[in-house]
Each structure stands twice: as structure tokens, then as C-alpha cells.
Short mmCIF file of N, CA and C in Angstrom, two decimals:
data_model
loop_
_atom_site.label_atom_id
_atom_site.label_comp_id
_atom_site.label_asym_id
_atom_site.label_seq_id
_atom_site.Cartn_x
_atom_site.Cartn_y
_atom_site.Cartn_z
N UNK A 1367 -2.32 -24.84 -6.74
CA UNK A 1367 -2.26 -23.42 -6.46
C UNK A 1367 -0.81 -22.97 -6.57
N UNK A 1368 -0.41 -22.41 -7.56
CA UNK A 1368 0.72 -22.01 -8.05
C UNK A 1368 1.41 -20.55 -7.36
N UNK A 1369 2.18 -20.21 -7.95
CA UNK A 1369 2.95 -18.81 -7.27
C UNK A 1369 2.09 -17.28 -7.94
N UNK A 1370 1.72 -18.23 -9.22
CA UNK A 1370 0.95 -16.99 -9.87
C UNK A 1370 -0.31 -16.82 -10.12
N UNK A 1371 -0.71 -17.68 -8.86
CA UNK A 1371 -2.80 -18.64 -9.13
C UNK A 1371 -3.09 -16.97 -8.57
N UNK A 1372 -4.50 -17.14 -9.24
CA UNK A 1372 -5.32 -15.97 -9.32
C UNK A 1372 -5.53 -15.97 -7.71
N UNK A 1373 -5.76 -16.88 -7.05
CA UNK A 1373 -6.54 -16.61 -5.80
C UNK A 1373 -5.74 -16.45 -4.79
N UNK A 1374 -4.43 -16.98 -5.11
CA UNK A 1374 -3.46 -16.60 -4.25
C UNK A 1374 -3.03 -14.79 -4.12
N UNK A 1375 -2.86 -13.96 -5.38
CA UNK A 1375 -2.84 -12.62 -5.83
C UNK A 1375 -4.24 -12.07 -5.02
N UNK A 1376 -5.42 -12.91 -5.40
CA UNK A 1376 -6.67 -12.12 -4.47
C UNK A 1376 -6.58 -11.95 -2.89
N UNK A 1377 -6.47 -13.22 -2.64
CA UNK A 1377 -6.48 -13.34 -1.18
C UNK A 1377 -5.46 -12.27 -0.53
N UNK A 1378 -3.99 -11.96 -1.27
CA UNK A 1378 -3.32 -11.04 -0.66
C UNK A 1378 -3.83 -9.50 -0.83
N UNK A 1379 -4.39 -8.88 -1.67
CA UNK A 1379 -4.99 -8.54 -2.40
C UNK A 1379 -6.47 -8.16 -1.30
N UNK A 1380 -6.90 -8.95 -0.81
CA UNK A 1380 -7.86 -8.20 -0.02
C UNK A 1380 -7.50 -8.45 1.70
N UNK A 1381 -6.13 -8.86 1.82
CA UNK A 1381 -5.44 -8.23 3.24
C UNK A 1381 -4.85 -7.50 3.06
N UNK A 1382 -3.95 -6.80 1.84
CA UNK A 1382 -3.97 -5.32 1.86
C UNK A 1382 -5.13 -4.94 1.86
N UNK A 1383 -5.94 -4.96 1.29
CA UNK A 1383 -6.96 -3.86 1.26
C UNK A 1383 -7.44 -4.00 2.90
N UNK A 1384 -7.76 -4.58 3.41
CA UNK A 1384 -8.15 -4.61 5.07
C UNK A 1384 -6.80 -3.75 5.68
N UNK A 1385 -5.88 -4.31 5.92
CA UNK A 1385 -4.80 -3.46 6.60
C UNK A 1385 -5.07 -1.98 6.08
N UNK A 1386 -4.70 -1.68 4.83
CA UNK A 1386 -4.92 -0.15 4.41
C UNK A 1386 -6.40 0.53 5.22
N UNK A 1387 -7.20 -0.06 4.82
CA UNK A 1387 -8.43 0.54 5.57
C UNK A 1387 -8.38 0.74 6.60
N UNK A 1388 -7.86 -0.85 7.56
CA UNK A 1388 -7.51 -0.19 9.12
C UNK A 1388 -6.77 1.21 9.55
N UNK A 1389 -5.59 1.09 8.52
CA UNK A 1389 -4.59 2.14 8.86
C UNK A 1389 -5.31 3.65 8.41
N UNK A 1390 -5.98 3.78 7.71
CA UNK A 1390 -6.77 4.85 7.48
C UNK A 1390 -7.43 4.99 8.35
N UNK A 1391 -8.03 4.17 8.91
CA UNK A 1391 -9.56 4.45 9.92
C UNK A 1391 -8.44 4.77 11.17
N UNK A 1392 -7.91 4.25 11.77
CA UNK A 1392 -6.95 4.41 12.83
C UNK A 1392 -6.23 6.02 12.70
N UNK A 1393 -6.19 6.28 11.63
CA UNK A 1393 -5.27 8.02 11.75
C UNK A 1393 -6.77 9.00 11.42
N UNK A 1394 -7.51 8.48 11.00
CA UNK A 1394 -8.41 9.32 10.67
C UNK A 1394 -9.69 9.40 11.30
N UNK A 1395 -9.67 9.00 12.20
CA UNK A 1395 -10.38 8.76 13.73
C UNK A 1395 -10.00 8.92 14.95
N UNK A 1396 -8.46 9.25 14.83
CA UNK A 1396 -7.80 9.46 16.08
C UNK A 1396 -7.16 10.97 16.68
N UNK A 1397 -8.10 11.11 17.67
CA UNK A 1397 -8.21 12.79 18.30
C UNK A 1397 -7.88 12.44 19.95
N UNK A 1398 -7.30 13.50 20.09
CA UNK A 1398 -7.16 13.46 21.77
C UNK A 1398 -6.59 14.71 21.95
N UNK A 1399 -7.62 15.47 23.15
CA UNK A 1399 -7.96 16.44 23.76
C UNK A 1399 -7.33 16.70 25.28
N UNK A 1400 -6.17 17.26 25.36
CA UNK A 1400 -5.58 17.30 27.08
C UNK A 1400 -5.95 18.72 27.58
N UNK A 1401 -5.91 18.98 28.66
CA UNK A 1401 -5.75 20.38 29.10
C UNK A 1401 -4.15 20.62 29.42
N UNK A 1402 -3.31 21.57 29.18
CA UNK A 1402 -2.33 22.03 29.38
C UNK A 1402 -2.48 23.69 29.98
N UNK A 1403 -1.69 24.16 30.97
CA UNK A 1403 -2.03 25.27 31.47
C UNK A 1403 -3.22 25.84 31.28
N UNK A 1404 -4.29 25.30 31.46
CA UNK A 1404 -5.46 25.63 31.63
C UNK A 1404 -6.10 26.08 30.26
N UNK A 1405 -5.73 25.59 29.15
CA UNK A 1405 -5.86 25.75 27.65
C UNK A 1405 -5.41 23.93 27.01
N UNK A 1406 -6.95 23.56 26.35
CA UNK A 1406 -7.03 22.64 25.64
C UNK A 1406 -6.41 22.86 24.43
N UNK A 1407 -5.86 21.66 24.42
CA UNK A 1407 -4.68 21.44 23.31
C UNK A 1407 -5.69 20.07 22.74
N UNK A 1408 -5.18 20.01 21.13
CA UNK A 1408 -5.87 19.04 20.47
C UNK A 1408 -4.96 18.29 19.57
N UNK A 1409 -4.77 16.85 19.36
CA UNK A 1409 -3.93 16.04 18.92
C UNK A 1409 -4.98 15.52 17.71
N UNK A 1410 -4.63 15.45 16.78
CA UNK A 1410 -5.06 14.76 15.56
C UNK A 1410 -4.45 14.30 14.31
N UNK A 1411 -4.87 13.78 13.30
CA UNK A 1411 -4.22 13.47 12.82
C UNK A 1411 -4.27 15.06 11.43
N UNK A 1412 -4.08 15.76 11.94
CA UNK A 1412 -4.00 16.86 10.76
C UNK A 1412 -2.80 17.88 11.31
N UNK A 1413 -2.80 17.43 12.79
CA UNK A 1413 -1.81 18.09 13.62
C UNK A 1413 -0.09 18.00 12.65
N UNK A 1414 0.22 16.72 12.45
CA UNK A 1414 1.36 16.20 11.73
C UNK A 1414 0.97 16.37 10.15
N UNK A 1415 1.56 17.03 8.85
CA UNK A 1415 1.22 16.76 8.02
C UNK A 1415 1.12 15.30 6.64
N UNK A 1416 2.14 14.92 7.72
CA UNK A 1416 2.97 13.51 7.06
C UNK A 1416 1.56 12.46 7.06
N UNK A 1417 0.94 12.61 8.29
CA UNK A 1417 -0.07 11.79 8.46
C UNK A 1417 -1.13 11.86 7.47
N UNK A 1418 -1.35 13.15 7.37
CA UNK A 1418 -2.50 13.53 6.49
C UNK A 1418 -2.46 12.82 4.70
N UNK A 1419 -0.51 12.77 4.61
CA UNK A 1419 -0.06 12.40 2.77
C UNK A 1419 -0.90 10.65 3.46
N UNK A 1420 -0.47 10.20 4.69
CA UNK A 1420 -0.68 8.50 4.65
C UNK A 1420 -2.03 7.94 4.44
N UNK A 1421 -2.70 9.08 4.93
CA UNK A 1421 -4.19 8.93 4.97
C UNK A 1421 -4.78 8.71 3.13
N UNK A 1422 -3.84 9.94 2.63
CA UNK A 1422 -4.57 9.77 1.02
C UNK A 1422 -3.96 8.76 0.21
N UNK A 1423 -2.54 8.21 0.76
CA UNK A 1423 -1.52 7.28 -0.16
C UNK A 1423 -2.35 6.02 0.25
N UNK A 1424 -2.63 5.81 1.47
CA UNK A 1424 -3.46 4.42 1.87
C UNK A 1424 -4.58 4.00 1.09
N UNK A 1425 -5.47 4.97 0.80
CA UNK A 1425 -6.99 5.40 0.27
C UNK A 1425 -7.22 4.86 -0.91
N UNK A 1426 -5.51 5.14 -1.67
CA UNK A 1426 -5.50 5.43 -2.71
C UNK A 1426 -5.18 4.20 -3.15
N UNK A 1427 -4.34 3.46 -2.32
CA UNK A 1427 -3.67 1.43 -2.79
C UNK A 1427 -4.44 1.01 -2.17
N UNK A 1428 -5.55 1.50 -1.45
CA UNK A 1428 -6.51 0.65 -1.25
C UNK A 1428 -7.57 0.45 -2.61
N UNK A 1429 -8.40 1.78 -2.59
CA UNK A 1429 -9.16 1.69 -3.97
C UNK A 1429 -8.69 0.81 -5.20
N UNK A 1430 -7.00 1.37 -5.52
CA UNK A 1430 -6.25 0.87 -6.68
C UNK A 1430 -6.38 -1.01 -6.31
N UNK A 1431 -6.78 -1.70 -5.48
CA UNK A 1431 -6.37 -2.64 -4.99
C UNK A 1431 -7.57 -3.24 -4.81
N UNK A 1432 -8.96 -2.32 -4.79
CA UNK A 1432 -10.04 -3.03 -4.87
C UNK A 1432 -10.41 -3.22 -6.58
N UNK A 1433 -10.19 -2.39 -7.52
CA UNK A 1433 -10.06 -2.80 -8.53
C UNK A 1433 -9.30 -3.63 -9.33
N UNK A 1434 -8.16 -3.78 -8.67
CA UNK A 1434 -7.41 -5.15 -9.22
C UNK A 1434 -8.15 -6.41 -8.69
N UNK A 1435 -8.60 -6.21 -7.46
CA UNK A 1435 -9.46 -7.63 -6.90
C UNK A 1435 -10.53 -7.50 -7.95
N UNK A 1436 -10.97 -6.98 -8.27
CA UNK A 1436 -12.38 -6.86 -9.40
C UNK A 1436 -11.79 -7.76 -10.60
N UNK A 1437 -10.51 -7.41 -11.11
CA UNK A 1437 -9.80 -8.08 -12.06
C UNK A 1437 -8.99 -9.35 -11.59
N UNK A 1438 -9.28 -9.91 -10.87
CA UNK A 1438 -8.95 -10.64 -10.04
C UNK A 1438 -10.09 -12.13 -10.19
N UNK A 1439 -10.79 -11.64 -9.82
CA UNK A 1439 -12.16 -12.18 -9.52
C UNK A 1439 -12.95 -12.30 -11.63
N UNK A 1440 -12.51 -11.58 -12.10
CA UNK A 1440 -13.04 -11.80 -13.58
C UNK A 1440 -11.81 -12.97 -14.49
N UNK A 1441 -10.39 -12.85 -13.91
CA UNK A 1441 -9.49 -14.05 -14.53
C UNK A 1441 -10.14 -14.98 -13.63
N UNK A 1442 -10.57 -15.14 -12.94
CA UNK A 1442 -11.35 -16.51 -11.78
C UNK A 1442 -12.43 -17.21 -12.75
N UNK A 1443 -12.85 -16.26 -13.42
CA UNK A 1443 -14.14 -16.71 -14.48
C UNK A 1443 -13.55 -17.82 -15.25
N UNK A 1444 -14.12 -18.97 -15.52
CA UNK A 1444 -13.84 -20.09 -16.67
C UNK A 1444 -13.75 -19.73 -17.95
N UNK A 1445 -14.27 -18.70 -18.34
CA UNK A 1445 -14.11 -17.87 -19.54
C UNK A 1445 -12.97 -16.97 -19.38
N UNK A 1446 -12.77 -16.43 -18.27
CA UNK A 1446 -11.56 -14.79 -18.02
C UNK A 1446 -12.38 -13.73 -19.06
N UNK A 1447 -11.21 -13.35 -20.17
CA UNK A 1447 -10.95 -12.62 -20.73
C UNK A 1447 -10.28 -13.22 -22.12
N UNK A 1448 -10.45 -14.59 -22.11
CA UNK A 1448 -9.94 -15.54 -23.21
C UNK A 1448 -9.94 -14.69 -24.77
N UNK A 1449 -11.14 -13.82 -24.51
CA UNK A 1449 -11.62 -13.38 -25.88
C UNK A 1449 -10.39 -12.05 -26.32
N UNK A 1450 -10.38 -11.43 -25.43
CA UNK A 1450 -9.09 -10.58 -26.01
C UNK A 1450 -7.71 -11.06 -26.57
N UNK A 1451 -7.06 -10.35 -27.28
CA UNK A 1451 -5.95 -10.99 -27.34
C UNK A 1451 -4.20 -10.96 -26.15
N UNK A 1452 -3.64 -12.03 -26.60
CA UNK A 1452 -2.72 -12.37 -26.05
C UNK A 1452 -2.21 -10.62 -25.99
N UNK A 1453 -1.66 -9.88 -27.10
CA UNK A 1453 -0.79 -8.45 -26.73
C UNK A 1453 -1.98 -7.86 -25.73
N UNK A 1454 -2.58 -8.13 -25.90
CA UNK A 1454 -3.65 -7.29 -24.39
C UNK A 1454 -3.35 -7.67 -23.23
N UNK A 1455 -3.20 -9.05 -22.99
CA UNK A 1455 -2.78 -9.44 -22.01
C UNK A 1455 -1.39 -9.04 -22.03
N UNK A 1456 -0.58 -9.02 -22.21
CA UNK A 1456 0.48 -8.32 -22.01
C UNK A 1456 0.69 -7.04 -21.65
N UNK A 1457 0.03 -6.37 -22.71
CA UNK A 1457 -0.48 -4.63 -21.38
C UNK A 1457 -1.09 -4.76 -20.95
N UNK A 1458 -2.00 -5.77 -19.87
CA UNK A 1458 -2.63 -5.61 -19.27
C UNK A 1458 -1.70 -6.15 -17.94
N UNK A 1459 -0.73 -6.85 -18.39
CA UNK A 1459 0.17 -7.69 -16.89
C UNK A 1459 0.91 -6.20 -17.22
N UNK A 1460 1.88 -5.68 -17.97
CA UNK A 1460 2.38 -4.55 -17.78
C UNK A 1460 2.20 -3.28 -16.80
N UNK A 1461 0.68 -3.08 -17.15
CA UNK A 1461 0.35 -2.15 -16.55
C UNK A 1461 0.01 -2.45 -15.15
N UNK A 1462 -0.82 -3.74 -15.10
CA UNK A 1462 -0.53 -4.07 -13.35
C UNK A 1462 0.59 -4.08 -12.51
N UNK A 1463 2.05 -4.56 -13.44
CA UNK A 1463 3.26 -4.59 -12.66
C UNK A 1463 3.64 -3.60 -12.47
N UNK A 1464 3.24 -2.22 -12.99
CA UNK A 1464 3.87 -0.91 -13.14
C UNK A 1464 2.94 -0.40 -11.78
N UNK A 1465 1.65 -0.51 -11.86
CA UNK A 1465 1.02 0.62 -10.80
C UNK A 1465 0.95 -0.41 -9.65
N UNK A 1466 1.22 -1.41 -9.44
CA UNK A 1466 1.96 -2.35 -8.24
C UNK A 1466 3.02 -1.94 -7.41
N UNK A 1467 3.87 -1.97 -8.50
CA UNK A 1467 5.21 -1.59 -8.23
C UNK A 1467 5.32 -0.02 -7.21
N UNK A 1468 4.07 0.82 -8.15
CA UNK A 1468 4.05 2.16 -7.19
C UNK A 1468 3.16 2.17 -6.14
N UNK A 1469 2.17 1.40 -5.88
CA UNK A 1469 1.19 1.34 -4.59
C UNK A 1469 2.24 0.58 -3.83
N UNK A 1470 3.00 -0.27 -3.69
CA UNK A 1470 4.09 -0.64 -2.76
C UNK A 1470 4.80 0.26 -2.10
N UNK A 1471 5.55 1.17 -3.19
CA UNK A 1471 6.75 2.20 -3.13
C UNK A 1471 5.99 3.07 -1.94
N UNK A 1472 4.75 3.84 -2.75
CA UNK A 1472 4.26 5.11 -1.98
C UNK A 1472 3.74 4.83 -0.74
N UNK A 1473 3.10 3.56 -1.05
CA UNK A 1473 2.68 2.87 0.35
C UNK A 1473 3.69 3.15 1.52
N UNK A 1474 5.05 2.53 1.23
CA UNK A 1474 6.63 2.47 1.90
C UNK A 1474 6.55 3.96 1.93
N UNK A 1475 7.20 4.80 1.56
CA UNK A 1475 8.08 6.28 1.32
C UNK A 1475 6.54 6.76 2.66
N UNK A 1476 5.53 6.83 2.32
CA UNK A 1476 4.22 7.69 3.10
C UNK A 1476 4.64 7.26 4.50
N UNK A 1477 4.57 5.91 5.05
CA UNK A 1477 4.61 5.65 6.02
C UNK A 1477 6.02 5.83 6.86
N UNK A 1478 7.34 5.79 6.14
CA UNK A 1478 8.22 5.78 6.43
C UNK A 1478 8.68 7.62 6.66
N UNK A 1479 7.87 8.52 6.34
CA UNK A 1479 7.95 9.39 6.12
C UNK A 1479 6.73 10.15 7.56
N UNK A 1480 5.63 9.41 7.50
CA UNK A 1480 4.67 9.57 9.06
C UNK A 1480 5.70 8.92 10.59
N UNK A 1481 6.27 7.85 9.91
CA UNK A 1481 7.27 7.32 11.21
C UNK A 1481 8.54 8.30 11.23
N UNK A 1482 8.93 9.36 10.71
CA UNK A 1482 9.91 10.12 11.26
C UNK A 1482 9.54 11.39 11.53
N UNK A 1483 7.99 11.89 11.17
CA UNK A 1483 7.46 13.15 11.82
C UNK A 1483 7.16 12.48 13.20
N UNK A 1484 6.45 11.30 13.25
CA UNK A 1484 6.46 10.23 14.46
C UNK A 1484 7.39 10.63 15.93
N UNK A 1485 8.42 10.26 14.91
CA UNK A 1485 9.77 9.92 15.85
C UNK A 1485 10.33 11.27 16.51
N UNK A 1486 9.82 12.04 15.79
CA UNK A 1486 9.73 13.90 16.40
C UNK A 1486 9.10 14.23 17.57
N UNK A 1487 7.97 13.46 17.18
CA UNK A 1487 6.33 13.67 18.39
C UNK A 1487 7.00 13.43 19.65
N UNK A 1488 7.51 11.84 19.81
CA UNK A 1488 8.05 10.84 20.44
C UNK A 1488 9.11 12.04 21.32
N UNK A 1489 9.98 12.28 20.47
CA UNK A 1489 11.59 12.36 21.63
C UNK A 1489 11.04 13.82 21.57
N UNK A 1490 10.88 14.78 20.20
CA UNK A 1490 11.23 16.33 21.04
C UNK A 1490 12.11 16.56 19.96
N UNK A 1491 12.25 17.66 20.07
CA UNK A 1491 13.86 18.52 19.18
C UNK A 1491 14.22 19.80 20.30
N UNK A 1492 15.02 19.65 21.22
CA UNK A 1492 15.52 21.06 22.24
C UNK A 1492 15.88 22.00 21.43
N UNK A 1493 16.61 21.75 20.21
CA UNK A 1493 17.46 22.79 19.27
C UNK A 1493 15.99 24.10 18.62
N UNK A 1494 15.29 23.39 19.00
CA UNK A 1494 14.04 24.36 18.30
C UNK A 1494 13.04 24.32 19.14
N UNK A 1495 13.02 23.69 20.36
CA UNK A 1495 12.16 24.13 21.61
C UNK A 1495 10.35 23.22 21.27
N UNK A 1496 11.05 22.37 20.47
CA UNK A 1496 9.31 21.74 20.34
C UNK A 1496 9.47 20.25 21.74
N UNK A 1497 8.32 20.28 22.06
CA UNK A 1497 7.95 19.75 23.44
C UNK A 1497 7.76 17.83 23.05
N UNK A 1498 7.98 17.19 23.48
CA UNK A 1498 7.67 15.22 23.30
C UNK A 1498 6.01 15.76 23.19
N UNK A 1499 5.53 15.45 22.18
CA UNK A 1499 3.79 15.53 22.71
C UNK A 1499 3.62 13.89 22.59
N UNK A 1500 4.36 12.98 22.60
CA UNK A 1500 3.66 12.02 22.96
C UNK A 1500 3.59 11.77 24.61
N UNK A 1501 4.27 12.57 25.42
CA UNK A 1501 4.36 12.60 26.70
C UNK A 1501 2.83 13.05 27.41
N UNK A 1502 2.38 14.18 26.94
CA UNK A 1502 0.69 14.85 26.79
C UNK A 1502 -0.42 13.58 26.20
N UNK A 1503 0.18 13.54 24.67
CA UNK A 1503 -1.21 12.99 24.01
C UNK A 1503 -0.96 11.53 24.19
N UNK A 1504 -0.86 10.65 24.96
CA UNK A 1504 -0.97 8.78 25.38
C UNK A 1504 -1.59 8.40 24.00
N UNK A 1505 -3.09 8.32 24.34
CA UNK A 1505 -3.82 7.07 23.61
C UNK A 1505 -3.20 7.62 21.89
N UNK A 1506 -3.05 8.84 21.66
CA UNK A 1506 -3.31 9.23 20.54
C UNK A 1506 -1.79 8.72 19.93
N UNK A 1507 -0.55 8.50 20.57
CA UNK A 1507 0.61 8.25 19.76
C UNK A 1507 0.42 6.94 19.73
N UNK A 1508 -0.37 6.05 20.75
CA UNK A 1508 -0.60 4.29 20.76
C UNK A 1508 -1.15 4.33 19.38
N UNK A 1509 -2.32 4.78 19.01
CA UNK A 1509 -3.35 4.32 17.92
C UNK A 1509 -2.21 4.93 16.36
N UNK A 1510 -1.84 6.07 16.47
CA UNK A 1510 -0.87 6.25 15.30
C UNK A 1510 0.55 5.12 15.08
N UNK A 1511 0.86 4.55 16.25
CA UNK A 1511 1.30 3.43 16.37
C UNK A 1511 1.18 1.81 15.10
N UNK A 1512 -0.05 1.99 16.24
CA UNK A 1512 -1.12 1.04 15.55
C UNK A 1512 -1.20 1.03 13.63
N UNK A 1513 -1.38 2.48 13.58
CA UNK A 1513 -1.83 2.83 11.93
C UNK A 1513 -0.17 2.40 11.54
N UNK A 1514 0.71 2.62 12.06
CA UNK A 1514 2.15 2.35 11.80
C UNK A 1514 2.21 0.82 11.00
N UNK A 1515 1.93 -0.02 12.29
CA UNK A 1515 1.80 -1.08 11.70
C UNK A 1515 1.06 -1.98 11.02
N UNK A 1516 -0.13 -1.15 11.18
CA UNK A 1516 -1.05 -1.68 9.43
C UNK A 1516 -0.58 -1.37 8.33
N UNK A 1517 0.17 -0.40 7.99
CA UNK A 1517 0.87 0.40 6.90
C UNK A 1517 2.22 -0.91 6.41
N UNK A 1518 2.60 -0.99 7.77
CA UNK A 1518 4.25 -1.78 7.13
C UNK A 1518 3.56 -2.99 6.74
N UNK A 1519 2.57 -3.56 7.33
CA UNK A 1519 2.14 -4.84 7.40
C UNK A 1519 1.60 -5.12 5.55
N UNK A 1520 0.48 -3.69 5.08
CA UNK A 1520 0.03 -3.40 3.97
C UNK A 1520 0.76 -3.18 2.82
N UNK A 1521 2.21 -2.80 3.48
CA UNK A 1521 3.16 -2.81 2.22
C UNK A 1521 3.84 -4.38 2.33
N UNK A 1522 4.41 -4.82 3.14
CA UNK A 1522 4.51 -6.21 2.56
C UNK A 1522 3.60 -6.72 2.39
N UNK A 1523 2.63 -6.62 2.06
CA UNK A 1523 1.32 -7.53 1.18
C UNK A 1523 1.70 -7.18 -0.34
N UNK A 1524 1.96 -6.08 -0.04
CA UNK A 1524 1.84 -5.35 -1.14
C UNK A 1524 2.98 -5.48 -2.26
N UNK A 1525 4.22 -5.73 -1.43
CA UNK A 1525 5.88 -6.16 -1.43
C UNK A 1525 5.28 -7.85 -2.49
N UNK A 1526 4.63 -8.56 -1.42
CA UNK A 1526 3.90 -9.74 -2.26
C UNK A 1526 3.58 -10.22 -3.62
N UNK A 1527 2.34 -9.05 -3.70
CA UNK A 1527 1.95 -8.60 -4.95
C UNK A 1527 2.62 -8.51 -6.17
N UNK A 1528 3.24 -7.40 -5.48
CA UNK A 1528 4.50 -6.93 -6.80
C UNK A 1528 5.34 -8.47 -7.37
N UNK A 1529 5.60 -8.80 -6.13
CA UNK A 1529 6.52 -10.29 -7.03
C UNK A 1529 5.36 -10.74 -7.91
N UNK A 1530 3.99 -11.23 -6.77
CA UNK A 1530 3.57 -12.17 -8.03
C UNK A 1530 2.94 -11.27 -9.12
N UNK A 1531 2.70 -10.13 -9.77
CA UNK A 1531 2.66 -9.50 -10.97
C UNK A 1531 3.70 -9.68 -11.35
N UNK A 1532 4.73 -9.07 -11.31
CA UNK A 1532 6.26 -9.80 -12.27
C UNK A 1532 6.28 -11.07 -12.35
N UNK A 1533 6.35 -11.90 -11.59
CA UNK A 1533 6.18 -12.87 -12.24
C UNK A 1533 5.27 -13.48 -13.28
N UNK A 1534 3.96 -12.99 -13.05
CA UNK A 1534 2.87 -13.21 -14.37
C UNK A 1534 3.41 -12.49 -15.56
N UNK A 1535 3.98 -11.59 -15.62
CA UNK A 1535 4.16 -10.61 -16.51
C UNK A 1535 5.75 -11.19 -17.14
N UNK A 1536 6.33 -11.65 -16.42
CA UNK A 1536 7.85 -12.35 -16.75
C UNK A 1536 7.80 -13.96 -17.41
N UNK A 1537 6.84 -14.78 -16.84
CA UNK A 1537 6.63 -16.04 -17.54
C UNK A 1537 6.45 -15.77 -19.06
N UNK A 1538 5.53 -14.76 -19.48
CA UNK A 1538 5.35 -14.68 -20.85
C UNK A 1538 6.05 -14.72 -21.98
N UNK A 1539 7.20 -14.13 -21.07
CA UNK A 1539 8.50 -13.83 -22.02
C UNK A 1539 9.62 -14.66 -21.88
N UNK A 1540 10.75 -14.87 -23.29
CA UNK A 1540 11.48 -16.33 -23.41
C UNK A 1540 12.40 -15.92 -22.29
N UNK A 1541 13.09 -17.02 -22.10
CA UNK A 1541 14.58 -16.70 -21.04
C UNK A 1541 15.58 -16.40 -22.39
N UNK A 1542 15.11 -17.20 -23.47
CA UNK A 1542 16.87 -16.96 -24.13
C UNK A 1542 16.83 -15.30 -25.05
N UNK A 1543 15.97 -14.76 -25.13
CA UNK A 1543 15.69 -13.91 -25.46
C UNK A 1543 14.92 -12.49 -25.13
N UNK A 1544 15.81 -11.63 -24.82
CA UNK A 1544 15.21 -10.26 -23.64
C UNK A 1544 14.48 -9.85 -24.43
N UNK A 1545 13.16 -9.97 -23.29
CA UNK A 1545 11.93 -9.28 -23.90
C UNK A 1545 11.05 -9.52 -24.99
N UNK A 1546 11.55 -11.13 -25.68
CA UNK A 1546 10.67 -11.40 -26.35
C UNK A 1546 9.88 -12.57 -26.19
N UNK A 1547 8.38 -12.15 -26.43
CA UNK A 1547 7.71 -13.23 -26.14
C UNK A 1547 7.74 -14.52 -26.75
N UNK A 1548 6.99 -15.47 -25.85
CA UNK A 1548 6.96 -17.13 -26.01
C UNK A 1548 6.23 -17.24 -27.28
N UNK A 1549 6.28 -18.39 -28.01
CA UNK A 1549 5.39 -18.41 -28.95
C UNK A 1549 4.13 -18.77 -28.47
N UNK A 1550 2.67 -18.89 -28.45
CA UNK A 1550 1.46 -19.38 -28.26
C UNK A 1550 1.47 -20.56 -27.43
N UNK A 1551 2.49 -21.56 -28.34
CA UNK A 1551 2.00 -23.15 -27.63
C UNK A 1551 3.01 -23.01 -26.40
N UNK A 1552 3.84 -22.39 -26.37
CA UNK A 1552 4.75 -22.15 -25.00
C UNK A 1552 4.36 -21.00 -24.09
N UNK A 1553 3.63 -20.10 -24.33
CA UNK A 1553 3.03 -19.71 -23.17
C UNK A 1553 2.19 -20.34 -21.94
N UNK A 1554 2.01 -21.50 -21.68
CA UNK A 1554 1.24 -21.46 -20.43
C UNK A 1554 2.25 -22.64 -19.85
#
């Protein structure tokens, strides 16, 4: 079981996809209802808009991530994809390293971007008179918490990934020569 074995790429591959799902289900299930001066106030995740981008960026490297496991699970085949050719396989590692590379990124930037509307909730801003609502809403900043760290957890899976696609996609090609491929009998 190598650095670039198919099942090693799957297996990570469907703990992102679990983490992402958690972290979705966790912001997108999570409501809490206080009374404040005698007027219910409502905490959700639509309240913050940042939350709402994490909800669709998650959704989205998740899906993207159940279809690479699909392709995943078909190089597993004793046959693969043998029948196409080698330049296919090459845009085909291309294009995985490319939309890898961005389900990582957006994965990162979404969450890192929910953890500083977060970090607002948390302390307050006096300069503009907005109130700590994590002081009011308890369970509801724990569980966005929570989605916090399925997210970071889902991008280093994801951080993972990306190496081992470059690397599948980088073996192909010579060292003494940028960007050009191995001949046949030296590819594997």
C-alpha cells in the first residue's frame, strides 16, 4: 500500500466526506430560541451569513468527493480504465489535482471566514454596539463550534488528498525534464 494506492486516496476520501456531512448537519440543524426582554430572539445558522457560504462550500467537497470515491472505487477494478489511453489519464490526474486543490482551498477560506464572523458572536464589537450573543445563545455557539472542527478536520483530509493527487499526477512525468512525460515502459 503505497503513498498513491487507490485505497489509501479512498479511505481519506470518505472521512472527508463524513466530516463534511457532519459539519453541514451540525450548522444546518442548529437553532436556539432565548427569551430576551420578554421578546424571543432566534439563533441559527442563517443568522451569520458566513455560515450559510460553509454550509454550500461543505455540500459542495462533499458531493465533489463522493464522485471522486466513485472514481476511486472504478481504478480498484482489475480492469480500471486500462482501455483508455495513457493522455487521458493524464487529464484525468490533471483535472483531479486541479478541483482538489480547490475543494481544499474553499473548504479552508469558508471556514476560516465562519470562524471570524464566529469570533464576533463570541467577544462583541462596543465600537458598533453589537451584543456577545454567544453569552444568550450557549448550546448554539457549542454545536457551531463543533461544525468548526469538522471543517478544519475535513480540510486536512482534504490537505491529504491534494498531496496524494499531485503526486499521482507528478510520477508520470520525467524529473530530468519539466513537464515531460515518462516513456510507457517507465511509467509505473
Amino acid at each position: 500500500m503505497g503513498f498513491g494506492d487507490v485505497k489509501t486516496e479512498g479511505i481519506l476520501r470518505f472521512c472527508a466526506i463524513i466530516l463534511l456531512v457532519l459539519s453541514v448537519f451540525l450548522l444546518g440543524f442548529d437553532k436556539e430560541t432565548v427569551q430576551i426582554f420578554h421578546v424571543d430572539k432566534k439563533a441559527s445558522f442563517k443568522s451569520l451569513r458566513a455560515l450559510v457560504i460553509i454550509i454550500y462550500v461543505d455540500s459542495m467537497a462533499a458531493g465533489y468527493n463522493i464522485l471522486q470515491l466513485c472514481k476511486c472505487w472504478i481504478f480498484a477494478q482489475p480492469k480500471g480504465i486500462s482501455k483508455l489511453g495513457t493522455h487521458f489519464h493524464i487529464y484525468l490526474f490533471w483535472l483531479s489535482f486541479f478541483l482538489d486543490q480547490v475543494a481544499a482551498y474553499l473548504t479552508f477560506a469558508s471556514n476560516t471566514a465562519g470562524m471570524e464572523a464566529a469570533f464576533l458572536a463570541v467577544t462583541g464589537a462596543h465600537d458598533f454596539q453589537w451584543m456577545k450573543l454567544c453569552n444568550r445563545f450557549h448550546r448554539f455557539c457549542y454545536q457551531v463550534g463543533g461544525a468548526f472542527l469538522c471543517g478544519y478536520a475535513a480540510f486536512f483530509a482534504l490537505l491529504l488528498i491534494s498531496f496524494i493527487s499531485a503526486f499521482n499526477l507528478f510520477r508520470h512525468y520525467s524529473p530530468n525534464h519539466f513537464l515531460r512525460l515518462k516513456s510507457s515502459n517507465n511509467n509505473k
